[in-house]
Short mmCIF file of N, CA and C in Angstrom, two decimals:
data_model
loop_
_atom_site.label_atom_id
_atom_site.label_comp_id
_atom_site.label_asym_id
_atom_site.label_seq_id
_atom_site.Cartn_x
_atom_site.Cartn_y
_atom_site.Cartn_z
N UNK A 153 89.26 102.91 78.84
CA UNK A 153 88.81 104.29 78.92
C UNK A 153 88.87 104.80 80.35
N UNK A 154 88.21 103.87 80.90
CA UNK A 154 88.28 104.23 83.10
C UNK A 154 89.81 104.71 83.38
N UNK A 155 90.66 103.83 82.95
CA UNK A 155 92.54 103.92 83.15
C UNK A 155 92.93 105.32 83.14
N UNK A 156 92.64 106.18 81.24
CA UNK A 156 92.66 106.94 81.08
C UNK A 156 92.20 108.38 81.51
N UNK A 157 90.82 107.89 81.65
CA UNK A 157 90.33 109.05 82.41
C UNK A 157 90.85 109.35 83.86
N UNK A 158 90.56 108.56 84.60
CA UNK A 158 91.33 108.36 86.09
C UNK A 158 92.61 108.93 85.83
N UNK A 159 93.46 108.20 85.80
CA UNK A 159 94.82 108.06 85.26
C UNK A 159 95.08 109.40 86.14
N UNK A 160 94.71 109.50 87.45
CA UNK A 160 95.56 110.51 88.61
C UNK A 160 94.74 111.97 88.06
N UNK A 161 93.83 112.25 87.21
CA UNK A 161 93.53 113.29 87.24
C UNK A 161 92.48 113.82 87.47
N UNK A 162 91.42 113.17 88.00
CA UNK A 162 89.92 113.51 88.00
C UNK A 162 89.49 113.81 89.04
N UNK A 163 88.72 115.06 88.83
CA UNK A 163 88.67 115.91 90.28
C UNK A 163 87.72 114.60 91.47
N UNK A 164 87.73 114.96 92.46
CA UNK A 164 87.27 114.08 93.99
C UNK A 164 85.66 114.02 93.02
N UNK A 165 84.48 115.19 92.48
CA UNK A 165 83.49 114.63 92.41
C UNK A 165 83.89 113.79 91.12
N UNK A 166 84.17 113.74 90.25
CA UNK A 166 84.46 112.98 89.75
C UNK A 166 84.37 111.23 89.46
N UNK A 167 85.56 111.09 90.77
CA UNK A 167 86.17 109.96 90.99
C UNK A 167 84.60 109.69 91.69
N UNK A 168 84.19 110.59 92.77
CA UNK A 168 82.79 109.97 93.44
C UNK A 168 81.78 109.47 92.45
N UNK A 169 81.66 110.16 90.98
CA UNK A 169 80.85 109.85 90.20
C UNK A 169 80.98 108.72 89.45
N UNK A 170 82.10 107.75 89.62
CA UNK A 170 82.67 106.70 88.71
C UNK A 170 82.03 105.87 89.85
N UNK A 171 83.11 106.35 90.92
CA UNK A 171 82.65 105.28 91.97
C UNK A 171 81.23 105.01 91.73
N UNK A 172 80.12 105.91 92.28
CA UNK A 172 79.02 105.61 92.14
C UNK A 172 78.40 104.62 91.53
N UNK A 173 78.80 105.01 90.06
CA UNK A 173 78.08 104.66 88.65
C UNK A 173 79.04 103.05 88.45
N UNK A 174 80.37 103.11 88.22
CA UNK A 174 81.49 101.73 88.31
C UNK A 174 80.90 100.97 89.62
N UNK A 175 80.90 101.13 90.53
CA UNK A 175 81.23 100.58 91.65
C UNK A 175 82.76 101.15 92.17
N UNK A 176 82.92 100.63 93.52
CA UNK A 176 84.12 101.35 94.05
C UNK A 176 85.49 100.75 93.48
N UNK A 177 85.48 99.16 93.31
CA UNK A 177 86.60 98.36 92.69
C UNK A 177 86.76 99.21 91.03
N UNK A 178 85.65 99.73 90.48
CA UNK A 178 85.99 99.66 89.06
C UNK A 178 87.23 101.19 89.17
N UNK A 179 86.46 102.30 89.57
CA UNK A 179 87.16 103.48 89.98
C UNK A 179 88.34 103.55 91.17
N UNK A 180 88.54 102.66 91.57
CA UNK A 180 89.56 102.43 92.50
C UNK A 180 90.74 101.62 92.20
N UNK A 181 89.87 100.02 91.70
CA UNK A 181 91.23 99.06 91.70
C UNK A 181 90.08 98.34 92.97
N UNK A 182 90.65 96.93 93.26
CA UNK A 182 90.33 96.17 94.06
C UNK A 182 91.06 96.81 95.59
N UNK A 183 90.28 97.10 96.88
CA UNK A 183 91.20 97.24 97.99
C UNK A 183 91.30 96.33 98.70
N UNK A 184 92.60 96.16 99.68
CA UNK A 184 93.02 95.53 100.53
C UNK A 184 93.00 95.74 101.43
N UNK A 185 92.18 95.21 102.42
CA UNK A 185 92.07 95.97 104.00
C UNK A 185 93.06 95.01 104.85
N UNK A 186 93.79 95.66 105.84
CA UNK A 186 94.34 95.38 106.83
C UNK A 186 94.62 95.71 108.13
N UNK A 187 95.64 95.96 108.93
CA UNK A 187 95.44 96.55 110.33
C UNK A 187 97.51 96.42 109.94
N UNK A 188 97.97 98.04 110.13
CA UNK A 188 99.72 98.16 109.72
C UNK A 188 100.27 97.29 111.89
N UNK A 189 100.52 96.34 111.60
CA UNK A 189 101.40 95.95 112.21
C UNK A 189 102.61 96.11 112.64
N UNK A 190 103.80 96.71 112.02
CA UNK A 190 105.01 97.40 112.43
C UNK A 190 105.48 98.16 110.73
N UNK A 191 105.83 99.49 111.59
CA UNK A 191 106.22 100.19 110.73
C UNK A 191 108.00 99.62 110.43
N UNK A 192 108.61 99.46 109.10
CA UNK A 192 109.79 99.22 109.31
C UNK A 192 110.63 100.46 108.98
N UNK A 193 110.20 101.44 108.15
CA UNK A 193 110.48 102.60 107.93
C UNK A 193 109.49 103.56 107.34
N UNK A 194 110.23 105.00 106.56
CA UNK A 194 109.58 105.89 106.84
C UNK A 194 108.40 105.37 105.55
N UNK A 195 108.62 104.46 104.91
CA UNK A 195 107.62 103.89 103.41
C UNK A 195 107.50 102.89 103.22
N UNK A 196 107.62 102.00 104.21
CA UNK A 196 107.50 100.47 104.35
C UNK A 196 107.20 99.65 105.41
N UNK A 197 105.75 99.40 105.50
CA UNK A 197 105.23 98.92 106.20
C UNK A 197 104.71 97.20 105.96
N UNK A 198 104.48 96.30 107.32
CA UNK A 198 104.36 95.34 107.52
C UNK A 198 102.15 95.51 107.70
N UNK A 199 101.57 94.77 106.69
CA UNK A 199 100.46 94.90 106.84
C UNK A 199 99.42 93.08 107.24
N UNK A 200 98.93 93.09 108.19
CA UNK A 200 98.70 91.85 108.35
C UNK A 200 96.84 92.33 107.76
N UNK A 201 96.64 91.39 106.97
CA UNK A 201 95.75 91.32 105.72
C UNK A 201 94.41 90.37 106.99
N UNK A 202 93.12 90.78 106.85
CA UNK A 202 92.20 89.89 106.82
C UNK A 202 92.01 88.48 107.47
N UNK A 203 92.82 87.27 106.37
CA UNK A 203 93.13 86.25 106.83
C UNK A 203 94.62 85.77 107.68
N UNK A 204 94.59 87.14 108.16
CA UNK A 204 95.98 87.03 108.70
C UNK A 204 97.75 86.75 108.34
N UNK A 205 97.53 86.91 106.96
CA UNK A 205 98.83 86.43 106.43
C UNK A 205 98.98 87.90 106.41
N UNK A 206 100.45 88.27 106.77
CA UNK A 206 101.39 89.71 106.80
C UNK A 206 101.99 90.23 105.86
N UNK A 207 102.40 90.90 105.19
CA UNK A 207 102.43 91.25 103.90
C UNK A 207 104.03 92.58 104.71
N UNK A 208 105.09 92.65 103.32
CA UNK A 208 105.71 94.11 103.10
C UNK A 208 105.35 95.05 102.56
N UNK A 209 104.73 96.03 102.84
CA UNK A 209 104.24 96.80 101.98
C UNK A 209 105.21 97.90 101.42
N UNK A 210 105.52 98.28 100.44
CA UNK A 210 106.16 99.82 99.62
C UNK A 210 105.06 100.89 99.25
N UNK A 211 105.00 101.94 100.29
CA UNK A 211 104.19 102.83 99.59
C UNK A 211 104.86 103.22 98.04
N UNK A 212 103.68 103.60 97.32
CA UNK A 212 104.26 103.99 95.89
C UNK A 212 104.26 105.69 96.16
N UNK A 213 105.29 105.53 94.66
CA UNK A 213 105.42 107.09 94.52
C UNK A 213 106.59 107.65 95.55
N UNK A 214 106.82 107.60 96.64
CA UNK A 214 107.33 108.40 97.58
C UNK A 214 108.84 107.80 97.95
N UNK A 215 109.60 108.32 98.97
CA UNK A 215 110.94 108.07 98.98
C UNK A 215 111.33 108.96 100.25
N UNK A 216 111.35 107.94 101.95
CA UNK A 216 111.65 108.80 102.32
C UNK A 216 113.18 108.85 102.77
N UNK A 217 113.52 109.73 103.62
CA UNK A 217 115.15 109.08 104.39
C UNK A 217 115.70 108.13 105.01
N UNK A 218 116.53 107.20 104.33
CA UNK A 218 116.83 106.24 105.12
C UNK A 218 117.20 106.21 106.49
N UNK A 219 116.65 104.87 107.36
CA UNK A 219 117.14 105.07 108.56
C UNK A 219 117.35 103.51 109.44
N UNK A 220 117.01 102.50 108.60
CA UNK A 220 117.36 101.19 108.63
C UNK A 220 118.49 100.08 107.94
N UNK A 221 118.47 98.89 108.52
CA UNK A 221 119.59 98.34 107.56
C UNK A 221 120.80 98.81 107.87
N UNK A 222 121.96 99.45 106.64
CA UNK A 222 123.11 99.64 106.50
C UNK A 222 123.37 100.99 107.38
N UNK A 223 121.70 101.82 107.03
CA UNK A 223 121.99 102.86 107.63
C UNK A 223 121.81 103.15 109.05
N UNK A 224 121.19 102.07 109.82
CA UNK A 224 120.67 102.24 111.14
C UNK A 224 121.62 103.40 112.26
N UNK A 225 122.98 103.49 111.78
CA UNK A 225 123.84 103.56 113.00
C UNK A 225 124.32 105.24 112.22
N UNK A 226 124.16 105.56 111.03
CA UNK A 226 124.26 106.64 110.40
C UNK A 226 123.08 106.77 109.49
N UNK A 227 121.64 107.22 110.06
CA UNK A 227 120.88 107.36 109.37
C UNK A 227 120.64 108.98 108.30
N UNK A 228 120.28 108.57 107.23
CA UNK A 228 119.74 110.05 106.51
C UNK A 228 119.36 111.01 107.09
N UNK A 229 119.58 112.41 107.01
CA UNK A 229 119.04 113.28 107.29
C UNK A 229 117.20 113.35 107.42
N UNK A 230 116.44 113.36 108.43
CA UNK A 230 115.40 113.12 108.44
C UNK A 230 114.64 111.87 108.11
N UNK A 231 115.30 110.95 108.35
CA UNK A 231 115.40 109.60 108.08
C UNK A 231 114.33 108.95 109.51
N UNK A 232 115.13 108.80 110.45
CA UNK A 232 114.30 108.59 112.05
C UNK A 232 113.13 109.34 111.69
N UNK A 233 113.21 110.72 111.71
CA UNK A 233 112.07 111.34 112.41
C UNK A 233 110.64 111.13 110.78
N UNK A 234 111.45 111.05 109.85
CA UNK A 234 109.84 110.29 108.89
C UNK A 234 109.18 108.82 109.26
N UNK A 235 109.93 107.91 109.73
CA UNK A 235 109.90 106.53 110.20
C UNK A 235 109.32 107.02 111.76
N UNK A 236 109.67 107.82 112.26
CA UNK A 236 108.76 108.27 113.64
C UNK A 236 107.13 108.67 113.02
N UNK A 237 107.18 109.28 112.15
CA UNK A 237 106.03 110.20 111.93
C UNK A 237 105.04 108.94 111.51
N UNK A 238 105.45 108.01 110.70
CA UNK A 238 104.56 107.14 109.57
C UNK A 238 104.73 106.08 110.64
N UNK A 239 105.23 105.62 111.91
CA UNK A 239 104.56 104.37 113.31
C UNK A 239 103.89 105.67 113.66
N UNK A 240 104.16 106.85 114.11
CA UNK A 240 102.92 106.91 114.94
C UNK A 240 101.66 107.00 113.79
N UNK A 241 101.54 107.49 112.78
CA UNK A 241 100.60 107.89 112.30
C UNK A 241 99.62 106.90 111.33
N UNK A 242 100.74 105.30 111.26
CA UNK A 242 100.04 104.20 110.63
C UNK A 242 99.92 102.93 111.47
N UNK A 243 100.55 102.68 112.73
CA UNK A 243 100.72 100.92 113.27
C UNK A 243 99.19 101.09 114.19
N UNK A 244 98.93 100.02 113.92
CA UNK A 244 97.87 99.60 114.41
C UNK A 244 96.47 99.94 114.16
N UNK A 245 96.81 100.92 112.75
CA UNK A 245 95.43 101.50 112.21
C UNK A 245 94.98 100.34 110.88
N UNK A 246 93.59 100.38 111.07
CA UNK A 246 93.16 99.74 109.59
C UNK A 246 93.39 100.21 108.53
N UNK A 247 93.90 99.91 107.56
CA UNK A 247 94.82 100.84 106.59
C UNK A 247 93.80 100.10 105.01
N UNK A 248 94.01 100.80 103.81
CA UNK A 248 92.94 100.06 102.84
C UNK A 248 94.36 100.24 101.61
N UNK A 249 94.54 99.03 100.65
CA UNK A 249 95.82 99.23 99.68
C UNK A 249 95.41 99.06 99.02
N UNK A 250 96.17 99.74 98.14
CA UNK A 250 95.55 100.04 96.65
C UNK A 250 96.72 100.02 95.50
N UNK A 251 96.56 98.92 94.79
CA UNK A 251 97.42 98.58 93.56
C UNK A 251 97.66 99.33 92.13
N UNK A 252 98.46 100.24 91.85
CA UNK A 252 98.54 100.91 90.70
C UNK A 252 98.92 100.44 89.50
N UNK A 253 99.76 99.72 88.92
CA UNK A 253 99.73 98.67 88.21
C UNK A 253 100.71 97.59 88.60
N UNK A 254 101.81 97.52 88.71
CA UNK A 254 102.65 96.69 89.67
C UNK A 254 102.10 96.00 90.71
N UNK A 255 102.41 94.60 91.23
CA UNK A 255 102.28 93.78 92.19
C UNK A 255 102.81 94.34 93.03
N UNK A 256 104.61 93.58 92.92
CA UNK A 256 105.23 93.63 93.44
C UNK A 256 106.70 94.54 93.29
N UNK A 257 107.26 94.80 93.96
CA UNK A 257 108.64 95.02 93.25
C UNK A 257 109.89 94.06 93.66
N UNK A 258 110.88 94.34 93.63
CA UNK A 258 111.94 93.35 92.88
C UNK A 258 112.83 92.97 94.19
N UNK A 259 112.28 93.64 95.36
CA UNK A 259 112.34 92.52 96.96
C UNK A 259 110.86 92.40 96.76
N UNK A 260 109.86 91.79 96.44
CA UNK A 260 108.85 90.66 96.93
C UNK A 260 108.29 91.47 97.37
N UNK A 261 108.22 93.13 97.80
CA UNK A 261 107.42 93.89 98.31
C UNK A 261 106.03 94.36 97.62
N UNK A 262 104.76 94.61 98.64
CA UNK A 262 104.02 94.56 97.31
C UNK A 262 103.84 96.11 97.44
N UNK A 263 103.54 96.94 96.34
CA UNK A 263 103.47 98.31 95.86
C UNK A 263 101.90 98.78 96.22
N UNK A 264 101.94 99.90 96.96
CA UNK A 264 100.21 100.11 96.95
C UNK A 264 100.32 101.70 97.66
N UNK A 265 99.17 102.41 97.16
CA UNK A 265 98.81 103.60 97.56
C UNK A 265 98.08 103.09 98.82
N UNK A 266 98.76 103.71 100.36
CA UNK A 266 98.35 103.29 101.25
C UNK A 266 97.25 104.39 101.99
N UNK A 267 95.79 104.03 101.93
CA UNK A 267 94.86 105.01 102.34
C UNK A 267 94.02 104.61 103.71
N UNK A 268 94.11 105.35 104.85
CA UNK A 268 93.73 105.39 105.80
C UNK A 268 91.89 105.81 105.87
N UNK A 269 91.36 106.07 105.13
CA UNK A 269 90.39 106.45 105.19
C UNK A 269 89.67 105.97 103.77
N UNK A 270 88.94 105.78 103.02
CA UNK A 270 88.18 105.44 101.68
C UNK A 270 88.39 106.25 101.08
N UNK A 271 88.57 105.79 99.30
CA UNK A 271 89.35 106.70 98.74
C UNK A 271 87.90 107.42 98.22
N UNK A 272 86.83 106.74 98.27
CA UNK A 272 85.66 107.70 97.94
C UNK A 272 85.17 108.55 98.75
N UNK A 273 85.79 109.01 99.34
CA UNK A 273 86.00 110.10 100.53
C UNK A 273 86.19 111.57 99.46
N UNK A 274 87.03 111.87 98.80
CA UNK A 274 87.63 112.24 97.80
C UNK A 274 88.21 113.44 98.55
N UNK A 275 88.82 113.19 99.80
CA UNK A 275 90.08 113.80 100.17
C UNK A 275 91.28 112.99 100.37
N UNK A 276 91.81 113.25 98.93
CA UNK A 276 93.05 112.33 98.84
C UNK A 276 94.37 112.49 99.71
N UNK A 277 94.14 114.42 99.37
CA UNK A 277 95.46 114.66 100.31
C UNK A 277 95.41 114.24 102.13
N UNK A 278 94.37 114.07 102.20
CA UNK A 278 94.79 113.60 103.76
C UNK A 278 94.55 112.59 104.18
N UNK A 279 93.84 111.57 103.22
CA UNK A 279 93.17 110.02 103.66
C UNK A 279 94.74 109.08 102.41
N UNK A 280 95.23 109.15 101.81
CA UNK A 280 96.11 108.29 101.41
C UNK A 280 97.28 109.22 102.02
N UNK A 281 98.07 107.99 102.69
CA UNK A 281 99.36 108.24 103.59
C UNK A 281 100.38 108.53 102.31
N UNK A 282 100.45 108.49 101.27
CA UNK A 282 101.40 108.31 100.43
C UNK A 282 101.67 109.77 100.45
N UNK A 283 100.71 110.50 99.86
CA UNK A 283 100.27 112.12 99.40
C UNK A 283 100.43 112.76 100.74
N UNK A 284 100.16 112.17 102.23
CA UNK A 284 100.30 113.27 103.58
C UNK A 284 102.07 113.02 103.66
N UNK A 285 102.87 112.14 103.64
CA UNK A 285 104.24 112.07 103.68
C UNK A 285 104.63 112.90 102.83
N UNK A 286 104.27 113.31 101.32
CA UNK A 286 105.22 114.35 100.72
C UNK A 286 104.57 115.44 101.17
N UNK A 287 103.53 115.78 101.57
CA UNK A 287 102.92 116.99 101.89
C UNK A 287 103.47 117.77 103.04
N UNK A 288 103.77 117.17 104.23
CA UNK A 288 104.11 116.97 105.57
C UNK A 288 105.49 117.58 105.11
N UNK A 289 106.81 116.88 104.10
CA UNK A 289 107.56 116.99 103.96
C UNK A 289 108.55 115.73 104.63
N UNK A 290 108.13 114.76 104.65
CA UNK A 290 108.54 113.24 105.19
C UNK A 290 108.94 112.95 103.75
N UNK A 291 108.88 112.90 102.93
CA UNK A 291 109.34 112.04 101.68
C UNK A 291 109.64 112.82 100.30
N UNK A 292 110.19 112.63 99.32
CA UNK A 292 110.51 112.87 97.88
C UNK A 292 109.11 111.67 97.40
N UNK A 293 109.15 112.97 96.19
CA UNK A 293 108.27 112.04 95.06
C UNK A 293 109.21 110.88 94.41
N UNK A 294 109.03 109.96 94.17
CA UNK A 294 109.76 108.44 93.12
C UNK A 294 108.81 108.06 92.34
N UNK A 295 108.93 108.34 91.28
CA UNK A 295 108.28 107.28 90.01
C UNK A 295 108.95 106.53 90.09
N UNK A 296 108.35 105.85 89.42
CA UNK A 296 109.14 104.38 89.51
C UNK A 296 107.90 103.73 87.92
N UNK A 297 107.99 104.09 86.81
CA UNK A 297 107.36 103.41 85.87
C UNK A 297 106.78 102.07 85.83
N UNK A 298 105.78 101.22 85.62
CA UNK A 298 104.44 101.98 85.32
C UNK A 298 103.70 103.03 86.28
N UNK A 299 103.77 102.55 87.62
CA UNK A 299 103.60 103.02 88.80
C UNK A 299 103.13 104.83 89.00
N UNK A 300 102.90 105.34 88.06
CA UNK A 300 102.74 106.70 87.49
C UNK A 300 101.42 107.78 88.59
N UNK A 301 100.26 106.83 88.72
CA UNK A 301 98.88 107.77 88.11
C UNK A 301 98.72 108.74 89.25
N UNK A 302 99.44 109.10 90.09
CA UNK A 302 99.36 110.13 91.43
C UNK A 302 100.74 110.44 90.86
N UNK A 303 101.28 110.44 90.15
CA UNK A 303 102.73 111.47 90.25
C UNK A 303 102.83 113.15 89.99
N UNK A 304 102.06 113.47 88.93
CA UNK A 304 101.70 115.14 88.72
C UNK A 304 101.08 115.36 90.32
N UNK A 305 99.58 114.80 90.93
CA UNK A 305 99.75 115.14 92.34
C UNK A 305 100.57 115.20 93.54
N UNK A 306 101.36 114.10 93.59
CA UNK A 306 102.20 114.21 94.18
C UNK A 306 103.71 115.74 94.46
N UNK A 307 104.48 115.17 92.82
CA UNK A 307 104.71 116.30 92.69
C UNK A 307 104.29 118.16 92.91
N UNK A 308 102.91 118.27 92.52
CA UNK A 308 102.51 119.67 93.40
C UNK A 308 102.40 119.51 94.44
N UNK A 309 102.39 118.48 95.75
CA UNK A 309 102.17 118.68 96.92
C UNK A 309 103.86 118.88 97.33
N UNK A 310 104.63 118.18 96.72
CA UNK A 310 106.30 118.21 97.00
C UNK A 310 107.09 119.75 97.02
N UNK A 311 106.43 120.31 95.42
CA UNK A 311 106.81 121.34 95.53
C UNK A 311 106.11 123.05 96.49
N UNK A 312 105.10 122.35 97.09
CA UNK A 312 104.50 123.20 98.03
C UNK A 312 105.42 123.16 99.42
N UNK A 313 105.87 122.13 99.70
CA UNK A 313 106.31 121.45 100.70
C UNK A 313 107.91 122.07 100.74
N UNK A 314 108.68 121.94 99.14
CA UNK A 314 109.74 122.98 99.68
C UNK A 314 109.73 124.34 99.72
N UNK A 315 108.97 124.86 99.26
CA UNK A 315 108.32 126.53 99.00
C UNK A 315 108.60 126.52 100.69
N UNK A 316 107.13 125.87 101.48
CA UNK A 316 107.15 125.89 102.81
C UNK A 316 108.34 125.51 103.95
N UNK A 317 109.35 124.93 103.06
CA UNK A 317 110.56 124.39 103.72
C UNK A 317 109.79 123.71 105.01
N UNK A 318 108.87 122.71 104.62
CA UNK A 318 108.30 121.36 105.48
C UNK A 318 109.34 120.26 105.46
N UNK A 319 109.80 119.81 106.82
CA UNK A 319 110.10 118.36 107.21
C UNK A 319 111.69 118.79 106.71
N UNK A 320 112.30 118.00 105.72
CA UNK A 320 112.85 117.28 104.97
C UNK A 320 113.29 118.82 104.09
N UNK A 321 112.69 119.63 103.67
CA UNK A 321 112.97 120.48 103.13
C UNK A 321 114.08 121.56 103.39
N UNK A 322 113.44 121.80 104.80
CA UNK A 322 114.29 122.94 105.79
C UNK A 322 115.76 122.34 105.49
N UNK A 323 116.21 121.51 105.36
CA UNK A 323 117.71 121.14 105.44
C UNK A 323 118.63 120.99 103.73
N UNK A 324 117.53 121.74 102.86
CA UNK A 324 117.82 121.25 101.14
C UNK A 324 118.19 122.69 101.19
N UNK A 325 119.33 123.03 100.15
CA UNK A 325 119.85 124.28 100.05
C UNK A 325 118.93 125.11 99.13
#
């Protein structure tokens, strides 16, 4: 019933009221605290966990311009400057992850809504990095199934973002 209700749509008091009443794991998911160690691009970060073991992280949902790898030497259009935006705005901060249903995906990366601030905060749009990258205009929305329950949010922040011709936008016909 929690899945459902949650399930990406329940207003901030809401979610505060689950939290409350659940506890924060029940309305959240279990979090992962860490400190982002090196950004490798504009949605994939290196997170060194607690007991110190380092982790790949894939923000979910999002998709930004490539600018590593194959592409280093011909990167995507807005590729650098989202991978600029997400080191300065995530390395070396305590970062909290959050598992949507997926572990991992299919490089060993693990999948998580990456939130800079507590999600019982219940300002999503600016405390989970996932939702400020499409907002900003750093990234496209990606589903990626099961991986779902922020995608209708996401999506309205995306399409605000090209209205505003933010980031990434300004250069879409």
């Amino acid at each position: 019933m929690l899945g459902v209700f949650y399930g990406g749509q329940a207003s901030g008091l809401h979610r505060e009221l689950l939290a409350a009443l659940l506890g924060m794991e029940a309305a959240y998911g279990p979090l992962e605290t860490g400190v982002v160690a090196r950004v490798v691009d504009g949605d994939t970060i290196l997170v060194r966990l607690g007991g110190g073991e380092e982790v790949r992280v894939r923000l979910i949902g999002v998709d930004t311009p490539e600018s590593v790898g194959r592409y280093a030497s011909d990167p995507e259009p807005y590729g650098k400057e989202a991978a600029a935006f997400t080191r300065e705005r995530l390395e070396g901060r305590v970062v909290h992850l959050e598992k949507d249903v997926s572990d991992t995906d299919r490089y060993g990366r693990l999948l998580r809504y990456v939130w800079t601030g507590k999600p019982e905060s219940g300002d999503w749009e600016e405390d989970m990095f996932n939702a400020v990258l499409v907002k900003e205009g750093y990234a496209r929305v990606a589903t990626f199934p099961p991986d779902v329950k922020m995608a209708d949010r996401f999506l309205e922040l995306e399409r605000t973002a090209r209205k505003g011709d933010k980031g990434l936008w300004a250069f879409e016909p």
